[in-house]
């Protein structure tokens, strides 16, 4: 019988009803599903040692049965360790853990077969493993009777042993043979030296002994590259199609030259950096074009994104459009509003502010003015998204610190044709004309990654800080040196500069034993009666926050005790000291953002990271990174390395499919190529009409399922 990819697994040799049922539980229904059930790791049986031949050294691997296991106490201090004693019939060896998670106790049992790998060392003239990697083996694969070689290990499926699943897969490979349809066009494959799908699958499920184990385990073989490329390629193909759709949308052709834009630039208290100019130029080209702009501006904290967005706003306003600028916190919206007041007054333009705490009557009046088109420049928070906010002619939208908006903001971008962005309806958006959108973020990630994660956005990068910025000296300080910190604090304020002290929580929590901002502000006021100390946290009303920020900006307050409400955007160039309490509790991105509140002027700044309790290994690494560098791109890289891509990027939120194999960070170079190829293919054949592209629609259709129609691929497939 010949099989097709959609042939059910039960037709395979060795798959009875029972196994078919168990596979079905893992959503493995067809031969195709089975072939894409990929090994998560490979085991090297080429170098398996038996205990009587084991020599001390790195990368030793044994397969053995557990004789005893459990916690043990050693030394005079009766330190608790975890010990496993194993035998493989040729000898006995023990493995020890000086730190171990609690689940170890229930995880390992007598008579269990395990694969152990790590460094074999000698202690008391016996060989032992310290903190080795352990793999629990199924009863049916130990002791090993198979021929030596590289053995793939599959994610466990209840009731199906490794050996069984391997056997089934080999049968599937054999049966499917040449029938594995290659959806990638041959020319594309040739050009990028990609293996045919069939060969790639063979390499992955049944690797030859000549392959590097490391390459297999790191997904770096040619077989892996082929599958990873394919996964990326179809995502990018979808994006390219989507992008084509956007290019057809109707936008506004703004005229860039004009009085407002010119005088805004000439009235600036500084000259733009080359990077700011470059990005502004990219933006204005988009604004001139008849299609709507969808652009992301990435720039490290303090790189001066705000002023760039204001200049772009001036372009829209001089063309008679209304502009909305949205920020994630009231504090930031308020600050932008104040900055705009400052930068725009000389050119007689009055901005407005709308947040959740705008008083009711004021809000009613404002809403009316917005709907009449009397408000050219509106700042606000999520409050701008509310139903009642209607513009007369909204032409340009800025979303600052977009990473803080998450899913909602993305939905907003995707549905910008209608709600939830205030639909300007008949009056505001004649003939379905869409406004230009600019989103800004200080969370830097590589360009292709950004373009993929943010789908249909073009990306600009401000990769330079304004001249004259001093590096921020960053130090980790232990609790016992608190007095030294206070000394620095007093000196800073005596020089007429200002400082922040940041706390993780607003109110004392007995459990966490954190110093609460409110309490600390009180204590500091007692201790330093001569210093004007302000307090800022999320529980204050909008008016109260506003008052505190104004006082800080006007230097009526010299020291601001705050929670993380000041994390994003706050811009006080005279602030030169940042003390972060319990710094070990903050993530890297957050620490970087917080530190970004200082070093914004020409004076030297200091960031002191206070650490209270115990630090985890990870916490230690984070703080070391902060001491070492100030570069947001480097910090993002380290963050990626420490946290792993899943948590860092939150792909689940980004609307990307769960890749089988591809890893957005590890495989970035492959993503770059796949994107380029996909976009150039759609350029040449936008409707996928060429015969050699027929199969691509099929590949896209699978993806449409993954994305649940997010990219509206149905229309092309
Ligand atoms: P971010 O990119 O973090 O949002 P901001 O837009 O808040 O940065 O700018 C940081 C500070 O740098 C602000 O005080 C701003 O006025 C100032 N600034 C922006 N551009 C320049 C420039 N070209 N030269 C000097 N200072 C600048
Ligand atoms: Mg900003």
Short mmCIF file of N, CA, C and O in Angstrom, two decimals, residues 381-467:
data_model
loop_
_atom_site.label_atom_id
_atom_site.label_comp_id
_atom_site.label_asym_id
_atom_site.label_seq_id
_atom_site.Cartn_x
_atom_site.Cartn_y
_atom_site.Cartn_z
N UNK A 381 -4.47 58.53 27.72
CA UNK A 381 -4.17 57.13 28.03
C UNK A 381 -5.16 56.26 27.26
O UNK A 381 -5.73 56.70 26.27
N UNK A 382 -5.40 55.06 27.79
CA UNK A 382 -6.40 54.18 27.18
C UNK A 382 -7.74 54.89 27.04
O UNK A 382 -8.58 54.47 26.26
N UNK A 383 -7.91 55.92 27.85
CA UNK A 383 -9.17 56.66 27.82
C UNK A 383 -9.50 57.12 26.40
O UNK A 383 -10.67 57.29 26.05
N UNK A 384 -8.49 57.29 25.58
CA UNK A 384 -8.72 57.73 24.20
C UNK A 384 -9.47 56.68 23.39
O UNK A 384 -10.06 56.98 22.36
N UNK A 385 -9.40 55.44 23.85
CA UNK A 385 -9.99 54.36 23.07
C UNK A 385 -11.48 54.23 23.30
O UNK A 385 -12.16 53.46 22.63
N UNK A 386 -11.97 54.94 24.30
CA UNK A 386 -13.38 54.77 24.64
C UNK A 386 -14.31 55.19 23.52
O UNK A 386 -14.02 56.08 22.72
N UNK A 387 -15.41 54.52 23.56
CA UNK A 387 -16.45 54.67 22.55
C UNK A 387 -16.82 56.14 22.28
O UNK A 387 -16.91 56.57 21.12
N UNK A 388 -16.98 56.92 23.37
CA UNK A 388 -17.50 58.28 23.17
C UNK A 388 -16.50 59.25 22.54
O UNK A 388 -16.87 60.34 22.12
N UNK A 389 -15.23 58.82 22.54
CA UNK A 389 -14.25 59.74 21.97
C UNK A 389 -14.34 59.68 20.44
O UNK A 389 -14.03 58.67 19.84
N UNK A 390 -14.82 60.74 19.86
CA UNK A 390 -14.95 60.77 18.40
C UNK A 390 -14.26 62.00 17.84
O UNK A 390 -14.45 63.10 18.33
N UNK A 391 -13.49 61.73 16.83
CA UNK A 391 -12.78 62.84 16.20
C UNK A 391 -13.52 63.30 14.96
O UNK A 391 -14.30 62.55 14.38
N UNK A 392 -13.22 64.51 14.57
CA UNK A 392 -13.81 64.95 13.33
C UNK A 392 -12.96 64.48 12.16
O UNK A 392 -13.45 64.03 11.15
N UNK A 393 -11.65 64.61 12.34
CA UNK A 393 -10.75 64.20 11.25
C UNK A 393 -9.42 63.73 11.80
O UNK A 393 -8.40 64.39 11.67
N UNK A 394 -9.48 62.57 12.42
CA UNK A 394 -8.27 61.99 12.99
C UNK A 394 -7.36 61.51 11.86
O UNK A 394 -7.72 60.63 11.10
N UNK A 395 -6.16 62.09 11.78
CA UNK A 395 -5.29 61.75 10.66
C UNK A 395 -4.01 61.06 11.07
O UNK A 395 -3.32 60.44 10.26
N UNK A 396 -3.66 61.13 12.35
CA UNK A 396 -2.36 60.62 12.77
C UNK A 396 -2.43 60.17 14.23
O UNK A 396 -2.93 60.90 15.09
N UNK A 397 -1.94 58.97 14.46
CA UNK A 397 -2.00 58.39 15.80
C UNK A 397 -0.59 57.99 16.23
O UNK A 397 0.14 57.37 15.47
N UNK A 398 -0.23 58.37 17.46
CA UNK A 398 1.05 57.92 18.01
C UNK A 398 0.76 57.07 19.23
O UNK A 398 -0.04 57.46 20.08
N UNK A 399 1.39 55.91 19.31
CA UNK A 399 1.27 55.08 20.51
C UNK A 399 2.65 54.94 21.11
O UNK A 399 3.55 54.35 20.52
N UNK A 400 2.82 55.52 22.30
CA UNK A 400 4.14 55.52 22.92
C UNK A 400 4.28 54.30 23.82
O UNK A 400 3.31 53.86 24.42
N UNK A 401 5.50 53.79 23.93
CA UNK A 401 5.79 52.63 24.77
C UNK A 401 4.80 51.52 24.49
O UNK A 401 4.16 50.97 25.38
N UNK A 402 4.72 51.16 23.23
CA UNK A 402 3.68 50.23 22.81
C UNK A 402 3.76 48.87 23.51
O UNK A 402 2.75 48.21 23.65
N UNK A 403 4.96 48.47 23.93
CA UNK A 403 5.06 47.15 24.58
C UNK A 403 4.21 47.08 25.84
O UNK A 403 3.88 46.01 26.31
N UNK A 404 3.88 48.23 26.39
CA UNK A 404 3.06 48.24 27.59
C UNK A 404 1.58 48.05 27.28
O UNK A 404 0.78 47.88 28.17
N UNK A 405 1.24 48.14 26.03
CA UNK A 405 -0.17 48.00 25.69
C UNK A 405 -0.57 46.56 25.41
O UNK A 405 -1.70 46.19 25.58
N UNK A 406 0.42 45.78 24.97
CA UNK A 406 0.17 44.36 24.76
C UNK A 406 -0.94 44.07 23.77
O UNK A 406 -1.09 44.76 22.76
N UNK A 407 -1.67 43.04 24.12
CA UNK A 407 -2.65 42.50 23.20
C UNK A 407 -3.66 43.53 22.71
O UNK A 407 -3.97 43.60 21.53
N UNK A 408 -4.11 44.34 23.63
CA UNK A 408 -5.16 45.28 23.26
C UNK A 408 -4.70 46.22 22.15
O UNK A 408 -5.41 46.46 21.18
N UNK A 409 -3.47 46.71 22.32
CA UNK A 409 -2.95 47.64 21.32
C UNK A 409 -2.83 46.96 19.97
O UNK A 409 -3.09 47.55 18.94
N UNK A 410 -2.43 45.70 19.99
CA UNK A 410 -2.28 45.00 18.72
C UNK A 410 -3.63 44.81 18.05
O UNK A 410 -3.75 44.96 16.84
N UNK A 411 -4.61 44.51 18.85
CA UNK A 411 -5.96 44.37 18.30
C UNK A 411 -6.36 45.69 17.67
O UNK A 411 -6.92 45.75 16.58
N UNK A 412 -6.01 46.73 18.39
CA UNK A 412 -6.33 48.07 17.90
C UNK A 412 -5.70 48.29 16.53
O UNK A 412 -6.33 48.78 15.60
N UNK A 413 -4.43 47.91 16.42
CA UNK A 413 -3.75 48.10 15.15
C UNK A 413 -4.41 47.27 14.06
O UNK A 413 -4.61 47.73 12.95
N UNK A 414 -4.73 46.04 14.42
CA UNK A 414 -5.30 45.15 13.42
C UNK A 414 -6.67 45.59 12.98
O UNK A 414 -7.04 45.44 11.82
N UNK A 415 -7.44 46.11 13.92
CA UNK A 415 -8.81 46.50 13.58
C UNK A 415 -8.94 47.98 13.33
O UNK A 415 -9.99 48.56 13.56
N UNK A 416 -7.85 48.57 12.94
CA UNK A 416 -7.92 50.03 12.89
C UNK A 416 -8.97 50.54 11.92
O UNK A 416 -9.34 51.70 11.96
N UNK A 417 -9.43 49.67 11.05
CA UNK A 417 -10.50 50.08 10.14
C UNK A 417 -11.77 50.42 10.89
O UNK A 417 -12.56 51.24 10.44
N UNK A 418 -11.98 49.82 12.06
CA UNK A 418 -13.20 50.11 12.80
C UNK A 418 -12.89 50.27 14.26
O UNK A 418 -11.86 50.81 14.60
N UNK A 419 -13.77 49.79 15.12
CA UNK A 419 -13.50 49.87 16.53
C UNK A 419 -12.28 48.98 16.82
O UNK A 419 -11.94 48.15 16.00
N UNK A 420 -11.60 49.06 17.97
CA UNK A 420 -11.98 49.96 19.04
C UNK A 420 -11.42 51.37 18.89
O UNK A 420 -11.71 52.23 19.71
N UNK A 421 -10.58 51.63 17.93
CA UNK A 421 -10.15 53.00 17.78
C UNK A 421 -11.37 53.82 17.45
O UNK A 421 -12.20 53.41 16.66
N UNK A 422 -11.51 54.97 18.12
CA UNK A 422 -12.72 55.75 17.92
C UNK A 422 -13.07 55.84 16.44
O UNK A 422 -12.35 56.45 15.67
N UNK A 423 -14.12 55.18 16.06
CA UNK A 423 -14.46 55.23 14.65
C UNK A 423 -14.93 56.64 14.32
O UNK A 423 -15.84 57.15 14.95
N UNK A 424 -14.26 57.26 13.42
CA UNK A 424 -14.61 58.63 13.13
C UNK A 424 -15.82 58.66 12.21
O UNK A 424 -16.37 59.70 11.91
N UNK A 425 -16.17 57.50 11.78
CA UNK A 425 -17.43 57.35 11.06
C UNK A 425 -17.53 58.23 9.85
O UNK A 425 -16.54 58.58 9.22
N UNK A 426 -18.73 58.54 9.55
CA UNK A 426 -19.03 59.29 8.33
C UNK A 426 -18.30 60.63 8.32
O UNK A 426 -17.70 61.02 7.33
N UNK A 427 -18.29 61.28 9.50
CA UNK A 427 -17.75 62.62 9.49
C UNK A 427 -16.22 62.60 9.36
O UNK A 427 -15.65 63.36 8.59
N UNK A 428 -15.58 61.71 10.12
CA UNK A 428 -14.14 61.85 10.29
C UNK A 428 -13.28 61.17 9.25
O UNK A 428 -12.17 61.58 8.98
N UNK A 429 -13.76 60.08 8.71
CA UNK A 429 -12.86 59.32 7.87
C UNK A 429 -13.54 59.09 6.52
O UNK A 429 -14.03 58.00 6.25
N UNK A 430 -13.57 60.12 5.73
CA UNK A 430 -14.34 60.02 4.50
C UNK A 430 -13.83 58.91 3.60
O UNK A 430 -12.63 58.68 3.51
N UNK A 431 -14.71 58.19 3.03
CA UNK A 431 -14.40 57.14 2.05
C UNK A 431 -13.42 56.09 2.57
O UNK A 431 -12.56 55.63 1.86
N UNK A 432 -13.52 55.76 3.85
CA UNK A 432 -12.67 54.72 4.38
C UNK A 432 -11.19 55.05 4.38
O UNK A 432 -10.35 54.17 4.31
N UNK A 433 -10.87 56.32 4.47
CA UNK A 433 -9.45 56.70 4.54
C UNK A 433 -8.93 56.43 5.95
O UNK A 433 -9.57 56.77 6.93
N UNK A 434 -7.77 55.76 6.04
CA UNK A 434 -7.23 55.39 7.35
C UNK A 434 -6.14 56.35 7.80
O UNK A 434 -5.39 56.87 6.99
N UNK A 435 -6.07 56.58 9.12
CA UNK A 435 -5.03 57.48 9.63
C UNK A 435 -3.65 56.82 9.59
O UNK A 435 -3.53 55.61 9.48
N UNK A 436 -2.60 57.62 9.68
CA UNK A 436 -1.25 57.11 9.81
C UNK A 436 -1.01 56.72 11.27
O UNK A 436 -1.49 57.39 12.18
N UNK A 437 -0.28 55.64 11.45
CA UNK A 437 0.00 55.19 12.82
C UNK A 437 1.50 55.05 13.06
O UNK A 437 2.22 54.46 12.25
N UNK A 438 1.92 55.60 14.18
CA UNK A 438 3.32 55.49 14.58
C UNK A 438 3.34 54.86 15.97
O UNK A 438 2.69 55.37 16.88
N UNK A 439 4.02 53.74 16.13
CA UNK A 439 4.16 53.19 17.47
C UNK A 439 5.62 53.27 17.89
O UNK A 439 6.52 53.14 17.08
N UNK A 440 5.82 53.52 19.17
CA UNK A 440 7.20 53.72 19.64
C UNK A 440 7.48 52.77 20.79
O UNK A 440 6.61 52.49 21.62
N UNK A 441 8.70 52.26 20.83
CA UNK A 441 9.04 51.36 21.92
C UNK A 441 10.51 51.47 22.29
O UNK A 441 11.35 51.75 21.46
N UNK A 442 10.76 51.27 23.58
CA UNK A 442 12.15 51.29 24.05
C UNK A 442 12.62 49.88 24.36
O UNK A 442 13.60 49.67 25.01
N UNK A 443 11.88 48.88 23.89
CA UNK A 443 12.32 47.50 24.07
C UNK A 443 12.92 47.04 22.77
O UNK A 443 12.23 46.63 21.86
N UNK A 444 14.23 47.17 22.65
CA UNK A 444 14.83 46.93 21.35
C UNK A 444 14.98 45.44 21.05
O UNK A 444 15.42 44.68 21.89
N UNK A 445 14.60 45.04 19.89
CA UNK A 445 14.85 43.68 19.41
C UNK A 445 15.31 43.78 17.97
O UNK A 445 15.05 44.78 17.32
N UNK A 446 15.99 42.76 17.46
CA UNK A 446 16.50 42.85 16.09
C UNK A 446 15.40 43.18 15.08
O UNK A 446 14.25 42.79 15.26
N UNK A 447 15.79 43.86 14.04
CA UNK A 447 14.83 44.43 13.11
C UNK A 447 13.88 43.40 12.47
O UNK A 447 12.67 43.57 12.49
N UNK A 448 14.45 42.31 11.95
CA UNK A 448 13.59 41.31 11.29
C UNK A 448 12.61 40.71 12.30
O UNK A 448 11.44 40.47 12.00
N UNK A 449 13.10 40.51 13.50
CA UNK A 449 12.27 39.96 14.54
C UNK A 449 11.12 40.92 14.84
O UNK A 449 9.96 40.52 14.95
N UNK A 450 11.45 42.19 14.93
CA UNK A 450 10.42 43.18 15.20
C UNK A 450 9.39 43.18 14.08
O UNK A 450 8.19 43.20 14.32
N UNK A 451 9.88 43.14 12.85
CA UNK A 451 8.95 43.20 11.73
C UNK A 451 8.07 41.97 11.68
O UNK A 451 6.93 42.02 11.25
N UNK A 452 8.61 40.85 12.15
CA UNK A 452 7.82 39.63 12.16
C UNK A 452 6.82 39.64 13.31
O UNK A 452 5.65 39.34 13.14
N UNK A 453 7.32 40.03 14.48
CA UNK A 453 6.43 40.05 15.64
C UNK A 453 5.33 41.08 15.48
O UNK A 453 4.21 40.86 15.87
N UNK A 454 5.68 42.20 14.93
CA UNK A 454 4.68 43.24 14.81
C UNK A 454 4.03 43.21 13.44
O UNK A 454 3.42 44.17 13.00
N UNK A 455 4.23 42.08 12.77
CA UNK A 455 3.50 41.83 11.54
C UNK A 455 3.69 42.87 10.48
O UNK A 455 4.70 42.90 9.80
N UNK A 456 2.72 43.73 10.37
CA UNK A 456 2.68 44.60 9.21
C UNK A 456 3.31 45.96 9.45
O UNK A 456 3.01 46.92 8.77
N UNK A 457 4.18 46.06 10.44
CA UNK A 457 4.79 47.36 10.71
C UNK A 457 6.13 47.51 9.99
O UNK A 457 6.89 46.56 9.89
N UNK A 458 6.38 48.70 9.49
CA UNK A 458 7.74 49.02 9.06
C UNK A 458 8.51 49.44 10.30
O UNK A 458 7.92 49.92 11.26
N UNK A 459 9.81 49.26 10.27
CA UNK A 459 10.57 49.54 11.48
C UNK A 459 11.65 50.59 11.25
O UNK A 459 12.40 50.52 10.28
N UNK A 460 11.70 51.58 12.12
CA UNK A 460 12.78 52.57 12.12
C UNK A 460 13.51 52.47 13.45
O UNK A 460 12.89 52.19 14.48
N UNK A 461 14.80 52.72 13.42
CA UNK A 461 15.56 52.63 14.67
C UNK A 461 16.35 53.91 14.94
O UNK A 461 17.12 54.36 14.09
N UNK A 462 16.14 54.49 16.10
CA UNK A 462 16.97 55.62 16.52
C UNK A 462 18.14 55.03 17.29
O UNK A 462 17.99 54.60 18.43
N UNK A 463 19.29 54.95 16.63
CA UNK A 463 20.39 54.19 17.22
C UNK A 463 21.51 55.10 17.72
O UNK A 463 22.68 54.81 17.57
N UNK A 464 21.11 56.19 18.32
CA UNK A 464 22.12 57.15 18.77
C UNK A 464 21.49 57.98 19.89
O UNK A 464 20.31 58.31 19.83
N UNK A 465 22.28 58.31 20.89
CA UNK A 465 21.75 59.17 21.96
C UNK A 465 22.17 60.61 21.67
O UNK A 465 23.19 60.84 21.02
N UNK A 466 21.40 61.60 22.13
CA UNK A 466 21.82 62.99 21.94
C UNK A 466 23.22 63.21 22.51
O UNK A 466 23.61 62.57 23.48
N UNK A 467 23.95 64.12 21.88
CA UNK A 467 25.33 64.37 22.30
C UNK A 467 25.38 64.87 23.73
O UNK A 467 24.42 65.43 24.24
#
